[in-house]
CSV table of C-alpha atoms in Angstrom, one decimal:
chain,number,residue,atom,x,y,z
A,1388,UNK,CA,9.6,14.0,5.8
A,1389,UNK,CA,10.4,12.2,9.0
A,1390,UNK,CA,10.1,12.9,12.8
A,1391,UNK,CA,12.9,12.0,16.1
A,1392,UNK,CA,12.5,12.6,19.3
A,1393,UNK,CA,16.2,11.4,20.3
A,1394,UNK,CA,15.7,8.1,20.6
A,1395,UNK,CA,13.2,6.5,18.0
A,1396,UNK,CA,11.9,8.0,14.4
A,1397,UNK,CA,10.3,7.9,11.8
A,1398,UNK,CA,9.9,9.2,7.9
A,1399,UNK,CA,7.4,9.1,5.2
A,1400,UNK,CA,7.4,9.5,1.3
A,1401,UNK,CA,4.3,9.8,-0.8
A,1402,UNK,CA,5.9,9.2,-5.0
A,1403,UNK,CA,4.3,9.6,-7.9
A,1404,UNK,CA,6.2,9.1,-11.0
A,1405,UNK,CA,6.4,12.6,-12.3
A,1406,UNK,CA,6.5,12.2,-16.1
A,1407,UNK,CA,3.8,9.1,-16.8
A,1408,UNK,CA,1.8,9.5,-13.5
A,1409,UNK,CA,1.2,5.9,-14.4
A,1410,UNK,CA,2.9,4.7,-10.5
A,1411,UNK,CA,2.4,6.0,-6.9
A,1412,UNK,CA,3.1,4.7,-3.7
A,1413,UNK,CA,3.7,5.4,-0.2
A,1414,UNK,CA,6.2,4.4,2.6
A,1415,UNK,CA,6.6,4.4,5.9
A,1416,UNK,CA,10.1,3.9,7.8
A,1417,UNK,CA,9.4,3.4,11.7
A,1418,UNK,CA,13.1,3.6,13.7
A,1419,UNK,CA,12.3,1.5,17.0
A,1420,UNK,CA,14.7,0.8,19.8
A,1421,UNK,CA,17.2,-2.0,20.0
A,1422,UNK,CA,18.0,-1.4,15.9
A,1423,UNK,CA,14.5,-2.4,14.8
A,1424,UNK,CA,12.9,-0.8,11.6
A,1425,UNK,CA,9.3,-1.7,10.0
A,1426,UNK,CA,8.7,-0.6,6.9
A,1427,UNK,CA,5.1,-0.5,5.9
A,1428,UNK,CA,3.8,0.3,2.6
A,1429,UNK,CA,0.0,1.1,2.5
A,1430,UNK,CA,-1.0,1.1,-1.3
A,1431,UNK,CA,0.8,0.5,-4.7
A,1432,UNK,CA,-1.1,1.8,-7.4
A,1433,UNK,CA,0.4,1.0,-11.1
A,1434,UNK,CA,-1.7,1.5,-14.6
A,1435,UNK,CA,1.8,0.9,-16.8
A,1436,UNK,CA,1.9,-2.9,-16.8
A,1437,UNK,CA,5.1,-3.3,-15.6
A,1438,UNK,CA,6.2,-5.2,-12.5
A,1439,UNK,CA,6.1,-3.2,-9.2
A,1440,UNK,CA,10.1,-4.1,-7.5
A,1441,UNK,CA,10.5,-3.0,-3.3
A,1442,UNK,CA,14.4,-3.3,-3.1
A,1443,UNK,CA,15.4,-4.6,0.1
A,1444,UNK,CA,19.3,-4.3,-0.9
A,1445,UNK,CA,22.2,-3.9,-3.3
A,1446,UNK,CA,25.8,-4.4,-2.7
A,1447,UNK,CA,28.5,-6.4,-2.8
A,1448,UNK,CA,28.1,-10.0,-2.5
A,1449,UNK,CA,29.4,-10.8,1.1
A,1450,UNK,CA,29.4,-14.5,2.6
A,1451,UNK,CA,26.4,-16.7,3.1
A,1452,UNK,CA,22.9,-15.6,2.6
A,1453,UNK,CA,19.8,-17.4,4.2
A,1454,UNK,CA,15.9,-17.3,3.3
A,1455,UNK,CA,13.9,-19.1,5.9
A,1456,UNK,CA,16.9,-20.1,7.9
A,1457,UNK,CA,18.0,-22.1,5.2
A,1458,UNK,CA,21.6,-21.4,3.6
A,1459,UNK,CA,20.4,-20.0,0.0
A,1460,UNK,CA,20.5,-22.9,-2.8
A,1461,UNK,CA,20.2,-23.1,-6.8
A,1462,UNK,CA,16.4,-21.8,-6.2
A,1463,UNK,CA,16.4,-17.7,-6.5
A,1464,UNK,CA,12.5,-16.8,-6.3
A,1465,UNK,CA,10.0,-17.6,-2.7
A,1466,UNK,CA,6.5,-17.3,-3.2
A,1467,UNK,CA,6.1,-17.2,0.7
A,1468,UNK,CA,9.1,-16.0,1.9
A,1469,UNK,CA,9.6,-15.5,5.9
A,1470,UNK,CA,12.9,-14.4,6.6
A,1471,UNK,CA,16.3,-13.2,4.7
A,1472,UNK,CA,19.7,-12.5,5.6
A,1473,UNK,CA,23.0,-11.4,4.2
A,1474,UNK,CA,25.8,-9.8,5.9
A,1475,UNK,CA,24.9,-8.5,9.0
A,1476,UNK,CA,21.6,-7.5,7.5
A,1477,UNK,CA,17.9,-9.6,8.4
A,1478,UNK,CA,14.8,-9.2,7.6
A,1479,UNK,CA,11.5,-10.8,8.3
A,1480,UNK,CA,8.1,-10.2,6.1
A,1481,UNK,CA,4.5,-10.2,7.5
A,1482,UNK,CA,2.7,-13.7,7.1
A,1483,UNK,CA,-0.4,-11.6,6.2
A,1484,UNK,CA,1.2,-10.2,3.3
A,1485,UNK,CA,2.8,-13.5,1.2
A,1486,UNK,CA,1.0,-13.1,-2.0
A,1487,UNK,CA,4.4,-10.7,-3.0
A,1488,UNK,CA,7.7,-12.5,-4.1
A,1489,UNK,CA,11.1,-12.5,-3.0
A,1490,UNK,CA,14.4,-12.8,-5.5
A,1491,UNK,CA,17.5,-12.9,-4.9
A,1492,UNK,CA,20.5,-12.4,-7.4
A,1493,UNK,CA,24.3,-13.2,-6.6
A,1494,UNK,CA,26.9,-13.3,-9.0
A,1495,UNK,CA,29.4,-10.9,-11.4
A,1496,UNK,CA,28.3,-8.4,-12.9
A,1497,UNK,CA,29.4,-5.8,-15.5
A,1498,UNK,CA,29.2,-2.2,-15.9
A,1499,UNK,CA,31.1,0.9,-17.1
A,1500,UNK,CA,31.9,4.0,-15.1
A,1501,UNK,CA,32.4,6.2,-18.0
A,1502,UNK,CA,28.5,5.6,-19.0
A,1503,UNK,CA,27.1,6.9,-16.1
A,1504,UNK,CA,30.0,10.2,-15.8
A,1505,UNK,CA,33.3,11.2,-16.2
A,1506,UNK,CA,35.0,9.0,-14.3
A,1507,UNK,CA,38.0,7.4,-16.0
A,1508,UNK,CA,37.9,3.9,-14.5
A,1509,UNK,CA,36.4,2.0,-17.0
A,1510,UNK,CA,34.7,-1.5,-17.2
A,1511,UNK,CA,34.5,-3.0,-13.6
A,1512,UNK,CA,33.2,-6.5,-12.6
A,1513,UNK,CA,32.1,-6.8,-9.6
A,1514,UNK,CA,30.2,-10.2,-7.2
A,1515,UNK,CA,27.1,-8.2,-6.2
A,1516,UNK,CA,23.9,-9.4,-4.0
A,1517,UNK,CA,20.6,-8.0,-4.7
A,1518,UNK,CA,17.2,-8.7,-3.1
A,1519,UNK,CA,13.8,-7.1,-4.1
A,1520,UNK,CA,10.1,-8.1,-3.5
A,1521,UNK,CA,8.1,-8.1,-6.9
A,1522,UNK,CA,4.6,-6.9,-6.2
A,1523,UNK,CA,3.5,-8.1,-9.7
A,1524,UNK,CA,2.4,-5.7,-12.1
A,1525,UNK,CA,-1.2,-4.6,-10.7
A,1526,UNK,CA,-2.0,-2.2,-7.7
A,1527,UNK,CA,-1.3,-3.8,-4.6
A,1528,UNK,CA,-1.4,-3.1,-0.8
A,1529,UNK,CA,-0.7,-3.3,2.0
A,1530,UNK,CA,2.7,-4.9,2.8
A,1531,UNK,CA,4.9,-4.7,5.6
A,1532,UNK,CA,8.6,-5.9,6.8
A,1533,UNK,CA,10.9,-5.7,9.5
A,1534,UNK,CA,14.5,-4.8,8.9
A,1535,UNK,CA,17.1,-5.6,11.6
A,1536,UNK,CA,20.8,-3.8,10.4
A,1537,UNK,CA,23.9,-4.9,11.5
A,1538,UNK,CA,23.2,-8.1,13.2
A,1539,UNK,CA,24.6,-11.5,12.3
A,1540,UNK,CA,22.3,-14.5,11.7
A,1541,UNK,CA,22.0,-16.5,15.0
A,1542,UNK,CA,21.4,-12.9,16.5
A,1543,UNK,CA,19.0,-12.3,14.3
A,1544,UNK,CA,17.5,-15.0,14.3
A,1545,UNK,CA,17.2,-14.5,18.4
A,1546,UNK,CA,16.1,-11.1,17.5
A,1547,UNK,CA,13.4,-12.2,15.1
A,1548,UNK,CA,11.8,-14.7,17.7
A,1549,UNK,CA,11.7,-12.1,20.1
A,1550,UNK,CA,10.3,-9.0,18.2
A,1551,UNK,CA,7.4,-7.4,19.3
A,1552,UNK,CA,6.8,-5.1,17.1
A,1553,UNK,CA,3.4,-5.1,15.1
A,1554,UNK,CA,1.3,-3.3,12.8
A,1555,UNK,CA,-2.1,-1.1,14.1
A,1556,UNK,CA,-3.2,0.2,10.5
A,1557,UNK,CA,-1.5,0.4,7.1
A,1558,UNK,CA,-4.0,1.4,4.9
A,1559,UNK,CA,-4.7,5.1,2.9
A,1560,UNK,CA,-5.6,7.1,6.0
A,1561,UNK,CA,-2.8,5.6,8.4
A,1562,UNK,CA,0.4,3.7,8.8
A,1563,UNK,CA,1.2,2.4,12.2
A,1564,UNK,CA,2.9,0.4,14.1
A,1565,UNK,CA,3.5,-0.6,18.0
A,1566,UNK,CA,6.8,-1.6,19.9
A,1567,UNK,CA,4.8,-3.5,22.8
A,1568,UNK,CA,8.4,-4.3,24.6
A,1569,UNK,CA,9.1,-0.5,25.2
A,1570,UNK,CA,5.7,0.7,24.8
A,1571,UNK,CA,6.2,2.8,21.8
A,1572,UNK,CA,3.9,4.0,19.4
A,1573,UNK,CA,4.0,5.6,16.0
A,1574,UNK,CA,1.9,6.9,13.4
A,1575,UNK,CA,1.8,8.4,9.8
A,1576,UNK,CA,-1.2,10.3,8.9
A,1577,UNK,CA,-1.4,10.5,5.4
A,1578,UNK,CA,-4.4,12.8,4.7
A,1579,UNK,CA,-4.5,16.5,4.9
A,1580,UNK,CA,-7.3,16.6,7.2
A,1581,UNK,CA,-6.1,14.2,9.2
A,1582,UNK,CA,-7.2,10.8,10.7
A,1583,UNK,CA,-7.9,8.7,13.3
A,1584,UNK,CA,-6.2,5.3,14.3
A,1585,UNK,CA,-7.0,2.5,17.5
A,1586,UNK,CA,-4.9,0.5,19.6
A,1587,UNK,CA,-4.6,-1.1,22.6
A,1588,UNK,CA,-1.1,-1.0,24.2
A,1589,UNK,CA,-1.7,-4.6,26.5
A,1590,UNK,CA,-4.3,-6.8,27.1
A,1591,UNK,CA,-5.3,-5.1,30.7
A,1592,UNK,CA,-4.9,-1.8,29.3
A,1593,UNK,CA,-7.8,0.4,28.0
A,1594,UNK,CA,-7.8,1.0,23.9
A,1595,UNK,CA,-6.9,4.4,22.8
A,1596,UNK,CA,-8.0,6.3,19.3
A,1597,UNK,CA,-5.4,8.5,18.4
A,1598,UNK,CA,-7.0,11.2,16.3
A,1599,UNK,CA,-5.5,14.0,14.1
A,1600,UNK,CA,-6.5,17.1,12.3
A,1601,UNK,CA,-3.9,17.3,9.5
A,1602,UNK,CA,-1.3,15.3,8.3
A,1603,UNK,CA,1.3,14.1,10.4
A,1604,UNK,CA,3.8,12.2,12.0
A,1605,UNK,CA,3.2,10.9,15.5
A,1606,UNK,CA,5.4,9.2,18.2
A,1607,UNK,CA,3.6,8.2,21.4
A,1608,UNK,CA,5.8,7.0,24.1
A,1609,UNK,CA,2.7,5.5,26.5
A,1610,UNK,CA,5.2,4.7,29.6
A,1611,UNK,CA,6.5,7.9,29.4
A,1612,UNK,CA,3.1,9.9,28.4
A,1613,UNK,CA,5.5,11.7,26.2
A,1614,UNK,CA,4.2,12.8,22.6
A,1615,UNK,CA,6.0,14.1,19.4
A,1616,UNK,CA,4.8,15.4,16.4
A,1617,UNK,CA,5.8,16.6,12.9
A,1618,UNK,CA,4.4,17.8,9.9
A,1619,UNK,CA,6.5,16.5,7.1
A,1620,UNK,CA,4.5,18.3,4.4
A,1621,UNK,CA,5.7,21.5,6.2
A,1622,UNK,CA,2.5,23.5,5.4
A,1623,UNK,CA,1.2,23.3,8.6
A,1624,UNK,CA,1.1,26.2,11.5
A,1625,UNK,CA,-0.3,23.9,14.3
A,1626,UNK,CA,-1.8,20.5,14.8
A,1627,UNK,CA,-4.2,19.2,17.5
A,1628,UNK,CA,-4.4,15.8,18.8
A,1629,UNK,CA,-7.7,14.2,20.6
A,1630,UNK,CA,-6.1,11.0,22.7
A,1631,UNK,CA,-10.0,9.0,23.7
A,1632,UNK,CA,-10.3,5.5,26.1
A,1633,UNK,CA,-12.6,3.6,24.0
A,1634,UNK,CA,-12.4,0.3,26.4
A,1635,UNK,CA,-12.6,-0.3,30.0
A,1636,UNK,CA,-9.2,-1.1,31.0
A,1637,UNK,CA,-6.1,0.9,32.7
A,1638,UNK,CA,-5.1,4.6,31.9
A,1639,UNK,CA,-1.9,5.2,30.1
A,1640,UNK,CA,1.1,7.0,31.9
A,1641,UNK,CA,0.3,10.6,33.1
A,1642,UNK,CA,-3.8,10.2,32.2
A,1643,UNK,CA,-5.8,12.3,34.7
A,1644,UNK,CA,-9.5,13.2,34.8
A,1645,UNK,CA,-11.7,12.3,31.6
A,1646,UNK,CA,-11.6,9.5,29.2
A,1647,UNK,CA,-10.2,12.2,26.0
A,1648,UNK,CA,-7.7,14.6,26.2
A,1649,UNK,CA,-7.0,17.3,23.4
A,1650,UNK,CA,-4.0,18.7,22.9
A,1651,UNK,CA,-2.4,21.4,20.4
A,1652,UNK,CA,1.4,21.5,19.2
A,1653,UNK,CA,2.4,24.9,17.4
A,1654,UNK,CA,4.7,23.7,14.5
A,1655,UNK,CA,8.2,25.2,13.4
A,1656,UNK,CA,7.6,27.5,10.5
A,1657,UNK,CA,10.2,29.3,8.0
A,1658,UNK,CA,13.9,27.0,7.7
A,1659,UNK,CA,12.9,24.9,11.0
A,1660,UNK,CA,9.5,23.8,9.2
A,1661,UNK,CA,8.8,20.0,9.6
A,1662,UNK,CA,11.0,19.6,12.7
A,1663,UNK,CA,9.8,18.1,15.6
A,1664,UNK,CA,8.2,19.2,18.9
A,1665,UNK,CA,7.0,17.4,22.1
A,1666,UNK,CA,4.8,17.7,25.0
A,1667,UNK,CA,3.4,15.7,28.1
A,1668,UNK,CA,0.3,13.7,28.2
C-alpha cells in the first residue's frame, strides 16, 4: 500500500513466499523532495538456505558505472560498498549496515522470447547491467539505502554530500525516516495495533513520539503542521494519532496549549479504501 499527499509519498510491502513460507520480508519506499528515495528494509527472515538478493537494478548496460566514485574495474563484488552509479541512476548505502554485499554484472547475455510466451522473436543477445545486494543466506535486518533517479554522477555525487535524509527506526514495529532539509517526516507502522516512534526534528527543537493505534502510514510535514495518513492494509475505519514533547526544546509548527495532542482521521472505506487523508496539527 502506499500514501501521497501531493508532493512526497510513501509505500509498503509485507511478502511472504506463498508456497514454502520459508522467506518474508518487509519494505519501505519513502518518496522525499528533490528526487530522493530511502528504502529501508526492517527484517529478512529466510529458513530455505539460499542467498537472500535486494535488486537495485536491471537493464541495459549504458556507459560507465562507478562504486565508490571509482569507474567500475575487473573486481565485481564490495564487501563495504558506499556508493553506485549507472546511467543517471545513484545510490548510496548506510555505513551502519556493511555487513551485506554489493555485485555487479555487465556483459551479453542470452535469452529466448518464445520461452517465456508467444512472441515470435526468438533468441536475443543483449549487453545488460545488473546490481543486487546479497544478504547471505540467514535472516538478516535491518538495511537501508538511498536511491537518487535520474541524476548524472558529478550531480549525484553533489547530491549525495548534501543529503539529509536519515533513518529514526527500522526495526519490526516501525520504519522511518526524516528529511531534516524540508522538515519532513514519515513513518510505516507495521503492527496492527499500532506503534510508537521518537525523533527530534533539530537540535533546538523539542523531541516528539509519534504514536499510532493501528497500522499505518504516516507523513508529518513539521513546518507545515500538516499530517497525512493511510491505511494500506485497508481494513481500517479510523485511526488516531497521539503527537507527545518528550524534551524541553521548541514546539513544532501550529503546536498550542499542552505538551500531547490526539487526533483522529476517519479513513476511506468501499473502492477509495487505503487512500489518503490529511489534517492540521
Amino acid at each position: 500500500g502506499g500514501i501521497s499527499n501531493g508532493h512526497v509519498g510513501a509505500a509498503a510491502m509485507i511478502f511472504t513466499n506463498p508456497l514454502t513460507k520459508t522467506l518474508t520480508w518487509r519494505k519501505a519506499w519513502f518518496f522525499f523532495q528533490d528526487d530522493v528515495q530511502r528504502v529501508m528494509i526492517p527484517t529478512i527472515v529466510s529458513s530455505s538456505g539460499a542467498n537472500v538478493f535486494t535488486v537495485l537494478d536491471q537493464k541495459r548496460h549504458n556507459g560507465p558505472v562507478f562504486v565508490d566514485g571509482l569507474p567500475l574495474g575487473p573486481k565485481t563484488n564490495f564487501t563495504k560498498p558506499l556508493s553506485l552509479w549507472h546511467d543517471d541512476v545513484g545510490y548510496i548505502f548506510d555505513e551502519s549496515h556493511l555487513s551485506s554485499t554489493l555485485s555487479v554484472d555487465i556483459g551479453p547475455k542470452t535469452g529466448n522470447w518464445t520461452d517465456i510466451g508467444i512472441s515470435a522473436q526468438g533468441v536475443e543477445t543483449v549487453d545488460l547491467f545488473a546490481a543486487w545486494i546479497d544478504h547471505g543466506n540467514m535472516s538478516t535486518g535491518p538495511f537501508s539505502y538511498t536511491a537518487f533517479p535520474a541524476v548524472n554522477q558529478k550531480r549525484f555525487l553533489r547530491k549525495a554530500s548534501r543529503l539529509q535524509v536519515t533513518n529514526i527506526q527500522n526495526d519490526n514495529d516501525v520504519s522511518a525516516a526524516y528529511d531534516a532539509k524540508h522538515h519532513v517526516a514519515m513513518f510505516i507502522f507495521w503492527n496492527p495495533s499500532g506503534g510508537a516512534s521518537l525523533f527530534k526534528p533539530g537540535p533546538l527543537d523539542a523531541a516528539i513520539t509519534i504514536r499510532s493505534d493501528g497500522n499505518a502510514a504516516v507523513i508529518y510535514d513539521v513546518k507545515k503542521g500538516n499530517i497525512t495518513v493511510s491505511d494500506p492494509s485497508q481494513t481500517l475505519t479510523n485511526l488516531t494519532l497521539i503527537f507527545a514533547l518528550t524534551s524541553p526544546g521548541k514546539k513544532p509548527s501550529g503546536w498550542k496549549g499542552g505538551d500531547s495532542k490526539e487526533i483522529s482521521f476517519e479513513l476511506p472505506q468501499g473502492g477509495l479504501a487505503g487512500s489518503s487523508v490529511s489534517q492540521k496539527l
